[in-house]
PDB file of C-alpha atoms and ligand atoms in Angstrom:
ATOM      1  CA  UNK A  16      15.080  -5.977   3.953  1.00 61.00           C
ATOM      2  CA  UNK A  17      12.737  -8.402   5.096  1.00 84.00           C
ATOM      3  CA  UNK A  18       8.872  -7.560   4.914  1.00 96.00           C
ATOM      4  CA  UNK A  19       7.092  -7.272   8.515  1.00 97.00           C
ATOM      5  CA  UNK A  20       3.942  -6.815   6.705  1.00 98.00           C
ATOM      6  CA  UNK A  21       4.085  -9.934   4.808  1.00 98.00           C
ATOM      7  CA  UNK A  22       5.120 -12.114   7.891  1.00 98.00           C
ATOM      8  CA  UNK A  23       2.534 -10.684  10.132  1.00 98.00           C
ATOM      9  CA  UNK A  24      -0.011 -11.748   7.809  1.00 98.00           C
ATOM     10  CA  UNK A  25       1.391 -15.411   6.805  1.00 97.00           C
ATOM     11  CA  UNK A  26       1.114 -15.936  10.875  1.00 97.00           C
ATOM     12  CA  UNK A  27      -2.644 -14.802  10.866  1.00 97.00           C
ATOM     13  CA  UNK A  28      -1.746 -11.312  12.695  1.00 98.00           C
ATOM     14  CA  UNK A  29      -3.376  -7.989  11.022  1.00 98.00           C
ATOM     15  CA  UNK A  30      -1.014  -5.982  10.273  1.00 98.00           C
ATOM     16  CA  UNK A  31      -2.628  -1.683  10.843  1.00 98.00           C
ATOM     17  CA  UNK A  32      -0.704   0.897   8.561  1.00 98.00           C
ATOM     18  CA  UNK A  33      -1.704   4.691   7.997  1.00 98.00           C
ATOM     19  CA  UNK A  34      -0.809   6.915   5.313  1.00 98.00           C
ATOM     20  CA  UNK A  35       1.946   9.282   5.245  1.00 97.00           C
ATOM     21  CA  UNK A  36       1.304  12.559   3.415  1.00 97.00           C
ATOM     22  CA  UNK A  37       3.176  15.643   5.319  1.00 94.00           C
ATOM     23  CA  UNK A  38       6.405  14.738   4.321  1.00 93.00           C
ATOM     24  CA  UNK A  39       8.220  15.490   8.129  1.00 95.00           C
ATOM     25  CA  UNK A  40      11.038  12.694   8.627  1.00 97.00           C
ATOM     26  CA  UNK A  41      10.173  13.393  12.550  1.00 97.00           C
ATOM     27  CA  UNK A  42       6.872  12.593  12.332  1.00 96.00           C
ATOM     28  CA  UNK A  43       7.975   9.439  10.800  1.00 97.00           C
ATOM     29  CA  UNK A  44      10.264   9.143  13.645  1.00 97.00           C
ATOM     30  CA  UNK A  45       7.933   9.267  15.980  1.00 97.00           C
ATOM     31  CA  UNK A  46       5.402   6.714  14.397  1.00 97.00           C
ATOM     32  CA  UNK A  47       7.959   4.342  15.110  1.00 97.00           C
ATOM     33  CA  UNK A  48       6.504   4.823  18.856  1.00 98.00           C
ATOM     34  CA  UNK A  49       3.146   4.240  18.195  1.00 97.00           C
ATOM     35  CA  UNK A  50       2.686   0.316  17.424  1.00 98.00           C
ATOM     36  CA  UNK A  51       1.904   1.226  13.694  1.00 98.00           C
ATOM     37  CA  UNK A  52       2.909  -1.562  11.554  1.00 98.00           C
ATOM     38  CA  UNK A  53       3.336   0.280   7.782  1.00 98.00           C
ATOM     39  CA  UNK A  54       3.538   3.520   6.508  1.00 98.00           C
ATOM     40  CA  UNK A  55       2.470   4.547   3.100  1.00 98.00           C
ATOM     41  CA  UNK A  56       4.223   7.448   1.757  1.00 98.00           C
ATOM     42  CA  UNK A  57       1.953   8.794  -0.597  1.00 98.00           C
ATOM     43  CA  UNK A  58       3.315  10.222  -3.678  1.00 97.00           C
ATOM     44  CA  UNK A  59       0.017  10.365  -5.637  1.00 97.00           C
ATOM     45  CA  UNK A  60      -1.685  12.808  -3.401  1.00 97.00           C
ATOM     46  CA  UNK A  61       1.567  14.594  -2.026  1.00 96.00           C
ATOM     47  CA  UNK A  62       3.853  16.716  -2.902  1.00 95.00           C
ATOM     48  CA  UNK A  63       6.688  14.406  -1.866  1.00 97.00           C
ATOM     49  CA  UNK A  64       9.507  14.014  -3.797  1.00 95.00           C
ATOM     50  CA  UNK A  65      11.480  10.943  -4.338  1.00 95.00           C
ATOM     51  CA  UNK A  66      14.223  12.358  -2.282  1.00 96.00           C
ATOM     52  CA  UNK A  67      12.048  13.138   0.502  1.00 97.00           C
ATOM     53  CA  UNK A  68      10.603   9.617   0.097  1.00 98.00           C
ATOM     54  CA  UNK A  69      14.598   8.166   0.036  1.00 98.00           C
ATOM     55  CA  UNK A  70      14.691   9.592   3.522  1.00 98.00           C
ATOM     56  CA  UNK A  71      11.109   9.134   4.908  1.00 98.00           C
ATOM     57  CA  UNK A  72      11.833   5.363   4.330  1.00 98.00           C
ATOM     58  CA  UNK A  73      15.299   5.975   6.591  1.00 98.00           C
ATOM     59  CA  UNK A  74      13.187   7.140   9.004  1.00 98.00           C
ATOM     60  CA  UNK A  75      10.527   4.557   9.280  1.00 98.00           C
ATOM     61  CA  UNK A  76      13.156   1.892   9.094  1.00 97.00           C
ATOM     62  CA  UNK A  77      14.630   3.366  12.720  1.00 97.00           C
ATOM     63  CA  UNK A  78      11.794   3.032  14.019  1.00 96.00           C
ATOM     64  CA  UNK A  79      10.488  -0.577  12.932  1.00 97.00           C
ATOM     65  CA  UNK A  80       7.782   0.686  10.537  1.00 98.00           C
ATOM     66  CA  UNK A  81       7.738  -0.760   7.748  1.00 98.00           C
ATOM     67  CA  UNK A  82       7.925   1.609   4.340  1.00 98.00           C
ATOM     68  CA  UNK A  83       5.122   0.936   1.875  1.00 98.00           C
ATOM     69  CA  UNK A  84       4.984   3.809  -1.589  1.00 98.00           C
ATOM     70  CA  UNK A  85       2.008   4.948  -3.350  1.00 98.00           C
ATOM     71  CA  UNK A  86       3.429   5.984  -6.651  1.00 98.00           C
ATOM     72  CA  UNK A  87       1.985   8.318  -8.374  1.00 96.00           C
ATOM     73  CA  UNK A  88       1.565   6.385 -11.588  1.00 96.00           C
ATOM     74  CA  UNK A  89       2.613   3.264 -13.529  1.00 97.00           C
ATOM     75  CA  UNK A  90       5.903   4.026 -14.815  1.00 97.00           C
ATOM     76  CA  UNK A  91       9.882   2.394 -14.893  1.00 97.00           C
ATOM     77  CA  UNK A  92      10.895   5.406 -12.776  1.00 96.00           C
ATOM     78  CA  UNK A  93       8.056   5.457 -10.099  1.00 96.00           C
ATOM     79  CA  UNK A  94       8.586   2.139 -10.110  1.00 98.00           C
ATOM     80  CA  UNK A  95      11.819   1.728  -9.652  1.00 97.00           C
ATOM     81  CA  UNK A  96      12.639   4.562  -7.855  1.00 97.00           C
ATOM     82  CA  UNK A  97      10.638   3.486  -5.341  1.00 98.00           C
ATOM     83  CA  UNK A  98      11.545  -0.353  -4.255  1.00 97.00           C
ATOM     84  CA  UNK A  99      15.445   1.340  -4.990  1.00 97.00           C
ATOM     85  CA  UNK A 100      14.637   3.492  -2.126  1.00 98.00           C
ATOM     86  CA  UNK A 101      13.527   0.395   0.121  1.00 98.00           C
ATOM     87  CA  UNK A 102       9.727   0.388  -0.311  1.00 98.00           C
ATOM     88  CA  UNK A 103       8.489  -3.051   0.570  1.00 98.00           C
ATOM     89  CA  UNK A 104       4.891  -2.444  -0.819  1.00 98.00           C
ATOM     90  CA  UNK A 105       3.840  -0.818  -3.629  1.00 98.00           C
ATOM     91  CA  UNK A 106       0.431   0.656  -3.954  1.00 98.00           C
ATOM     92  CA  UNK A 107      -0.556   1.209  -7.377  1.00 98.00           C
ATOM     93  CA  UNK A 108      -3.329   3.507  -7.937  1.00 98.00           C
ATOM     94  CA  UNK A 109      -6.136   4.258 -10.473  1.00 97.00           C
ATOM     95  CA  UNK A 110      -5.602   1.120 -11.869  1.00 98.00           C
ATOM     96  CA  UNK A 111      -8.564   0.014 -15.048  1.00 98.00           C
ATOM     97  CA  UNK A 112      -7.278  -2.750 -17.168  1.00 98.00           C
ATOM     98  CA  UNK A 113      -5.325  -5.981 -16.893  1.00 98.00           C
ATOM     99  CA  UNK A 114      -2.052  -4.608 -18.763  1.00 98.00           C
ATOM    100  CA  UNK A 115      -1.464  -1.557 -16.569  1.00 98.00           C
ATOM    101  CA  UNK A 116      -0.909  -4.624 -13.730  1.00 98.00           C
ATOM    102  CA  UNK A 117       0.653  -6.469 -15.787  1.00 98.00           C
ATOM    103  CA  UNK A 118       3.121  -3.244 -16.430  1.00 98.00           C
ATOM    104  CA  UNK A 119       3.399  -2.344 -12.887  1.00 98.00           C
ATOM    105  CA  UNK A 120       4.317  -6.479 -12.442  1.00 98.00           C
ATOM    106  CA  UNK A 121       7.249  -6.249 -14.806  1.00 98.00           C
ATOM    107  CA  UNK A 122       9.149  -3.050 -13.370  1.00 98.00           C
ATOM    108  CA  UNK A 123       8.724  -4.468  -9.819  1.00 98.00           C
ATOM    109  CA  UNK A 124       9.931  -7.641  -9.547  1.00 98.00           C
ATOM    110  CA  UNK A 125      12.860  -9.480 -10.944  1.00 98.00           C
ATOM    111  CA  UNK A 126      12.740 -12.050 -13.583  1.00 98.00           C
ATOM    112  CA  UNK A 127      11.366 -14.736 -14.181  1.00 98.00           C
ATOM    113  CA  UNK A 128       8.321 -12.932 -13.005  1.00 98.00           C
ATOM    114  CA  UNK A 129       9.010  -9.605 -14.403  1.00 98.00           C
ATOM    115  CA  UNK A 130      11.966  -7.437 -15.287  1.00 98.00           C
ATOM    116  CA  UNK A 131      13.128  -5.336 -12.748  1.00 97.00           C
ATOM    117  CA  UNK A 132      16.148  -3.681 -13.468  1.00 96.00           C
ATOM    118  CA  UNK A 133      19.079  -4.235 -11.310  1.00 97.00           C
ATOM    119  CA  UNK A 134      21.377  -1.507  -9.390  1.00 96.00           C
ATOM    120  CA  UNK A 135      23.609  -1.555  -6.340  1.00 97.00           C
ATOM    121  CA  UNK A 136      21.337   0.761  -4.398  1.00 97.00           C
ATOM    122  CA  UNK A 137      20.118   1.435  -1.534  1.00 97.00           C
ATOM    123  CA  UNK A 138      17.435  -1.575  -1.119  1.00 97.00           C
ATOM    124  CA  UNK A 139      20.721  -3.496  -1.690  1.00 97.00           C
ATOM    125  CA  UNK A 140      22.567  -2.075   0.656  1.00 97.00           C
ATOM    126  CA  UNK A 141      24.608  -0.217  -2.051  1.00 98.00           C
ATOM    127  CA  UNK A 142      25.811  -3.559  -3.174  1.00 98.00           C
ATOM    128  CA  UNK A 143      26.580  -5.548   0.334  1.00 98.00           C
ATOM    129  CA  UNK A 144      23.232  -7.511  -0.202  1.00 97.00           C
ATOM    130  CA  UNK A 145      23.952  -9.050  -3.321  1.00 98.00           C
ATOM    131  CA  UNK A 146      27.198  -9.181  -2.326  1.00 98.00           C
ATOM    132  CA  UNK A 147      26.488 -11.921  -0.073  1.00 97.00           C
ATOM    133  CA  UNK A 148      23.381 -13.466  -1.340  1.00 97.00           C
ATOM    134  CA  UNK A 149      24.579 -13.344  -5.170  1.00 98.00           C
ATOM    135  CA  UNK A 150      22.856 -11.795  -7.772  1.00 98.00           C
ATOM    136  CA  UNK A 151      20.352 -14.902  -8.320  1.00 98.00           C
ATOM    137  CA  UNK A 152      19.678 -14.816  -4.677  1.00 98.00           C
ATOM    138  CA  UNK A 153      19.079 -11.293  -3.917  1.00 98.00           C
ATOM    139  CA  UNK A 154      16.563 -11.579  -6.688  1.00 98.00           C
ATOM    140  CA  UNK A 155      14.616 -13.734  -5.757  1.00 98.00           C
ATOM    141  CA  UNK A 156      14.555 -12.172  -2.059  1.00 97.00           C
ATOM    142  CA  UNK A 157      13.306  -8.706  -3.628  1.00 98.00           C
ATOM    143  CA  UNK A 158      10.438 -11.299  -5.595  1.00 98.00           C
ATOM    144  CA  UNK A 159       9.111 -12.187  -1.826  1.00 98.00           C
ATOM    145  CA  UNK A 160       9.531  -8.783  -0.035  1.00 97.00           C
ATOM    146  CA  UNK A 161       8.890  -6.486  -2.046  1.00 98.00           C
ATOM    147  CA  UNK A 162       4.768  -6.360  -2.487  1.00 98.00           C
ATOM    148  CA  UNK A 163       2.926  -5.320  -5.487  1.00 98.00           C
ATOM    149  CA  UNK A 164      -0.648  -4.237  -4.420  1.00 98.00           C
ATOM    150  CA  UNK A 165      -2.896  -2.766  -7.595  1.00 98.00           C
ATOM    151  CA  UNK A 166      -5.651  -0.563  -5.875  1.00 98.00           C
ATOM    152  CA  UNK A 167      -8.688  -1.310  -6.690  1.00 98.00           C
ATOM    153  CA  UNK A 168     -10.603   1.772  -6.868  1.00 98.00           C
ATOM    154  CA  UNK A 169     -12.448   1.949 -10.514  1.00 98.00           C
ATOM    155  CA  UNK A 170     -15.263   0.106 -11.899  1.00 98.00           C
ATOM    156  CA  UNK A 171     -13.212  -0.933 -14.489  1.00 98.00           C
ATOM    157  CA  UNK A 172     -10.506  -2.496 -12.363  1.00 98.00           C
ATOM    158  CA  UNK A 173     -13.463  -3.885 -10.321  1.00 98.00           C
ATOM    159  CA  UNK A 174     -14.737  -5.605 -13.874  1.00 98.00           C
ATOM    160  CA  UNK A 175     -11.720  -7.211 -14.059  1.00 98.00           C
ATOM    161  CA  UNK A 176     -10.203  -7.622 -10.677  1.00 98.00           C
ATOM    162  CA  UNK A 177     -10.800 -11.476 -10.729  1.00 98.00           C
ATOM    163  CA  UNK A 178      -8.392 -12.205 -13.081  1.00 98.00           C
ATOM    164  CA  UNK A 179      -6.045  -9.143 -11.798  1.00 98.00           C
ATOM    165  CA  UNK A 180      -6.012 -10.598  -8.475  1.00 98.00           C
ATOM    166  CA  UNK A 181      -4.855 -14.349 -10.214  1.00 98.00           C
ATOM    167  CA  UNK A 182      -2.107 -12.305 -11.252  1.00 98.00           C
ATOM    168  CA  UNK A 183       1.583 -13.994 -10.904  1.00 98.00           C
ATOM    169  CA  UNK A 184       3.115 -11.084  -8.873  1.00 98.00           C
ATOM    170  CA  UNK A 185       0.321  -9.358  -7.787  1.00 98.00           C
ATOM    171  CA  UNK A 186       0.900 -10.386  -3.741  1.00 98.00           C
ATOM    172  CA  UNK A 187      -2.408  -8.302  -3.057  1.00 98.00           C
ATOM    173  CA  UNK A 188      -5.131  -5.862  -3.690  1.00 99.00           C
ATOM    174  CA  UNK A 189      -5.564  -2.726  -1.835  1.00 99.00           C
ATOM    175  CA  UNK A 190      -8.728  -1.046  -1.942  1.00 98.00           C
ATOM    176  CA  UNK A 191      -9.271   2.966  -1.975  1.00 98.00           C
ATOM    177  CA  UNK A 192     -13.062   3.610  -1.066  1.00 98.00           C
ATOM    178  CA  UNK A 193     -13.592   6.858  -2.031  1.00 98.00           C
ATOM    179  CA  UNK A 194     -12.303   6.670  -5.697  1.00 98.00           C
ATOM    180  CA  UNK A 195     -13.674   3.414  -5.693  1.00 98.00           C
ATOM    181  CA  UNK A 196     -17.453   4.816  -4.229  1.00 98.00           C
ATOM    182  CA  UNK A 197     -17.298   7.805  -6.782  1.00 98.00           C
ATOM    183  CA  UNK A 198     -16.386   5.640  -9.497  1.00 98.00           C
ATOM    184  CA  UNK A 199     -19.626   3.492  -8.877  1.00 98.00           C
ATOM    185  CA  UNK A 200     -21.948   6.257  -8.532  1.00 98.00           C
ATOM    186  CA  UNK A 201     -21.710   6.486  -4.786  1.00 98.00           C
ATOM    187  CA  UNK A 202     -19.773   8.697  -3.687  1.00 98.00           C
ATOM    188  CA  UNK A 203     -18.573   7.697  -0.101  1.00 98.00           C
ATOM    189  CA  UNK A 204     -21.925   6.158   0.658  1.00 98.00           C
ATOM    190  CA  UNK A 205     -19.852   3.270   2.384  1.00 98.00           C
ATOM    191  CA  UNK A 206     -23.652   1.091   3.485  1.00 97.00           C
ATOM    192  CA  UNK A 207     -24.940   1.249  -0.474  1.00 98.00           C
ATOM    193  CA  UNK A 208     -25.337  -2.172  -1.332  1.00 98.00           C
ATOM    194  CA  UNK A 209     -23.205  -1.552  -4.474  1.00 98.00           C
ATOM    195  CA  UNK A 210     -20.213  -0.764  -3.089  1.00 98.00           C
ATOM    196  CA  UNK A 211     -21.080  -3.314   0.051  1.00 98.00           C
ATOM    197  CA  UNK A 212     -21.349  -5.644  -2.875  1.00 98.00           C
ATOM    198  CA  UNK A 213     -18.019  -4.163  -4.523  1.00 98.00           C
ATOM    199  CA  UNK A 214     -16.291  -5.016  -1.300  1.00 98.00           C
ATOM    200  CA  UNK A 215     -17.320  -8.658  -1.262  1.00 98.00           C
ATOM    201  CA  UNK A 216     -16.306  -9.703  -4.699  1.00 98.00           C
ATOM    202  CA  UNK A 217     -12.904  -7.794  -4.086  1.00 98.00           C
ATOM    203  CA  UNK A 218     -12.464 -10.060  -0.992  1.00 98.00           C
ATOM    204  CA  UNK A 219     -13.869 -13.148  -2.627  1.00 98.00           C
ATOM    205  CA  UNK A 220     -11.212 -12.455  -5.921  1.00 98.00           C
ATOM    206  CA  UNK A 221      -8.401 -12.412  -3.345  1.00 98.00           C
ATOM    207  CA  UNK A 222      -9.234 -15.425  -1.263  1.00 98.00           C
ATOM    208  CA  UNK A 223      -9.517 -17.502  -4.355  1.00 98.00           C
ATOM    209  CA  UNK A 224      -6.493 -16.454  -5.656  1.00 98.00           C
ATOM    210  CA  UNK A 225      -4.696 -16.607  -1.777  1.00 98.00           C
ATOM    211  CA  UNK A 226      -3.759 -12.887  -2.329  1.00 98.00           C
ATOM    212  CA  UNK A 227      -3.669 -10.359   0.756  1.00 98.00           C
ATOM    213  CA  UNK A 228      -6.635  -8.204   0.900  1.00 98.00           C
ATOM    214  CA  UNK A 229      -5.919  -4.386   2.154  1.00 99.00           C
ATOM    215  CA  UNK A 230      -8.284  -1.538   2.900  1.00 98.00           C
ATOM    216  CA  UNK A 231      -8.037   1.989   3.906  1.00 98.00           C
ATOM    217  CA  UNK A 232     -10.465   3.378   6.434  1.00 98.00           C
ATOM    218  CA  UNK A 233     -10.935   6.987   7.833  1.00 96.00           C
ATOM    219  CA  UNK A 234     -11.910   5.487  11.553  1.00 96.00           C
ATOM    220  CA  UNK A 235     -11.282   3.312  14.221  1.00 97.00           C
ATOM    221  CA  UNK A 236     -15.137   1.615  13.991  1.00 98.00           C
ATOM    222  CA  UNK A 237     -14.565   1.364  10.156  1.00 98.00           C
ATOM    223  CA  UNK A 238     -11.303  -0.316  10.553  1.00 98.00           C
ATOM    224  CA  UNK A 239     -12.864  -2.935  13.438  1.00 98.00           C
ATOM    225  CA  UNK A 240     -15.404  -3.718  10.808  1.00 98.00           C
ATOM    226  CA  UNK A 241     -13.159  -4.366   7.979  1.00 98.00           C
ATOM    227  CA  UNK A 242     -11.303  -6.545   9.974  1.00 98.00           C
ATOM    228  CA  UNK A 243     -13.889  -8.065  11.427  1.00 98.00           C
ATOM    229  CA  UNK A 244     -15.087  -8.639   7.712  1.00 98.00           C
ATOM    230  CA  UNK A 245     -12.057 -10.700   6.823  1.00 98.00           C
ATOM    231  CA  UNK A 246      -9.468  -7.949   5.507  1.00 98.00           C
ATOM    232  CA  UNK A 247      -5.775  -8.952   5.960  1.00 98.00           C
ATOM    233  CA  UNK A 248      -4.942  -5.722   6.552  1.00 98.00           C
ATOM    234  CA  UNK A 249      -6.262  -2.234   6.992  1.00 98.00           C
ATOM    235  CA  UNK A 250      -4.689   1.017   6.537  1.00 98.00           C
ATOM    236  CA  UNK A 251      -6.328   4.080   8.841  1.00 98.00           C
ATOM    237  CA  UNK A 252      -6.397   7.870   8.113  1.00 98.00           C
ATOM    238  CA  UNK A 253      -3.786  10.036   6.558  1.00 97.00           C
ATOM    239  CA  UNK A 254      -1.106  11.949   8.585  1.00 97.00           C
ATOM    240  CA  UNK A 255      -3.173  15.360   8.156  1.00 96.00           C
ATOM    241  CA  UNK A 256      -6.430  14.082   9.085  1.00 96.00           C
ATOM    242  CA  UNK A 257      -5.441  12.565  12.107  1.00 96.00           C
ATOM    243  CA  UNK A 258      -3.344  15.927  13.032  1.00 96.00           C
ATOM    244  CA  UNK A 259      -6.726  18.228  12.235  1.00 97.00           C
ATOM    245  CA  UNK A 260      -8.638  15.843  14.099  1.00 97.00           C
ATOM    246  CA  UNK A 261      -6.749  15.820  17.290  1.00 97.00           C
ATOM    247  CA  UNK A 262      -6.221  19.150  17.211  1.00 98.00           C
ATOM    248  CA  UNK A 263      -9.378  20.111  16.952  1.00 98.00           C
ATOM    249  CA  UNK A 264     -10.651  17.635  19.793  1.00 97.00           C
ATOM    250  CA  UNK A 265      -7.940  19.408  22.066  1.00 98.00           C
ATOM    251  CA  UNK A 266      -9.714  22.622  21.051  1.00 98.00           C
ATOM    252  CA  UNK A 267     -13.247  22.010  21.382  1.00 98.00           C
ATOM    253  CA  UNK A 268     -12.742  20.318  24.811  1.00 97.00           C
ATOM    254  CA  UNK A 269     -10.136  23.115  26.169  1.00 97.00           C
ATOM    255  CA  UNK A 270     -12.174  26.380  24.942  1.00 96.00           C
TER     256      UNK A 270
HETATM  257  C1  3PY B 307      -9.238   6.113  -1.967  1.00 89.28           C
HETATM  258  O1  3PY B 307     -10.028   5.905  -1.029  1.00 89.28           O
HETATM  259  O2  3PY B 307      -9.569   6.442  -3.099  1.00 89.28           O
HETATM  260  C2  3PY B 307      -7.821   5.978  -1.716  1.00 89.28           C
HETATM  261  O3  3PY B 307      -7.049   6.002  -2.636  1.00 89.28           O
HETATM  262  C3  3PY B 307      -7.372   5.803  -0.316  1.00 89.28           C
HETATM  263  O4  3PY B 307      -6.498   4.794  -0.203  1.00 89.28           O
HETATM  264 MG1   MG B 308      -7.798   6.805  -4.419  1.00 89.28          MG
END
């Protein structure tokens, strides 16, 4: 249950993830062929069901990607639900004030830095896990691998996101442009200096706090200049954008 993610970024590599929408466990399959480092299965803008999530994370896990979750709101059972499954990120969206972190903090991770509840499940290995690392041990491994990421995509989380990103186990921030863009007045105008500006202090908050710093993007330029910006990580275009989009290329250029 060890995090890819995590290690690829404590080397200096850039980890590239995409989200995961559609729900197929094939398609999941077959990212596993494609050099993709994460998935997020997104079960804030899907109809995916934590069953269906149980198994898309199966399926990633075959193939070497690693599962990240978008839940679809900060609760115990999307919470724990989710890093049950074997989600080893957490996004957490639509995030505004300091206590909903703080909330999503204390279902994810284990005491002493929250209090995660405990359950010979499936992120356990139904019980082998513990088994052999004791309780105390397996704990403490879930602490490290299992990543809490608050999206930043409100002004009000933006207000605050200095002291969110400080946060003790708060291992990142992810940012979602277009909520964040409509919620400062502009809507995906990605070159407005505000949310240019937005992006900085995001990045700044996370470097002085040595947090990871993620970012969705929609394109392949957008994602060279995020990382080119200093982003730790960048997640590209959803499932049924990229399938539209290819499809559609195939069209134009056959008929
Ligand atoms: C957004 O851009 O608002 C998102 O949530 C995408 O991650
Ligand atoms: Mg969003």
């Amino acid at each position: 249950m060890s995090n890819k993610v995590k290690e690829m970024i404590k080397k200096g590599e850039r980890p590239l993830g995409t989200f995961f929408s559609l729900g197929s466990t094939s398609t999941m399959e077959c990212l596993g062929y494609t050099g993709v480092d994460y998935a997020i299965i997104d079960m804030e803008h899907s109809s995916i069901d934590k069953d269906k999530c149980t198994d898309l994370i199966r399926a990633a896990e075959l193939g070497g990607v690693t599962p990240f979750t978008r839940i679809a709101d900060v609760s115990h059972s999307e919470i724990q639900k989710a890093i049950d499954a074997g989600s080893r990120g957490l996004i957490v969206p639509c995030i505004r004030t300091v206590d909903e972190v703080k909330a999503a903090v204390s279902y994810a991770k284990f005491t002493p830095i929250g209090n995660r509840g405990f359950g010979p499940v499936r992120c356990d290995g139904w019980g082998a896990m513990s088994g052999k690392l004791g309780l105390a041990g397996f704990m403490s491994y879930c602490n490290d691998n299992v990543l809490v990421l608050p999206q930043c995509e409100t002004r009000e989380c933006l207000e605050n996101i200095e002291e969110i990103a400080r946060l003790d186990g708060v291992d990142g921030i992810f940012i979602g442009p277009f909520d964040l863009s409509i919620s400062l007045g502009v809507p995906r105008k990605f070159d407005d200096p505000i949310f240019k500006d937005a992006l900085e202090r995001i990045l700044k908050a996370c470097r002085d706090a040595g947090k990871f710093s993620f970012v969705f993007v929609v394109n392949v330029n957008a994602a060279k200049e995020r990382f080119a910006q200093g982003f730790d990580s960048v997640a590209c275009g959803v499932d049924s954008m990229i399938l539209i989009d290819t499809y559609k290329k195939i069209v134009a250029e056959i008929k």
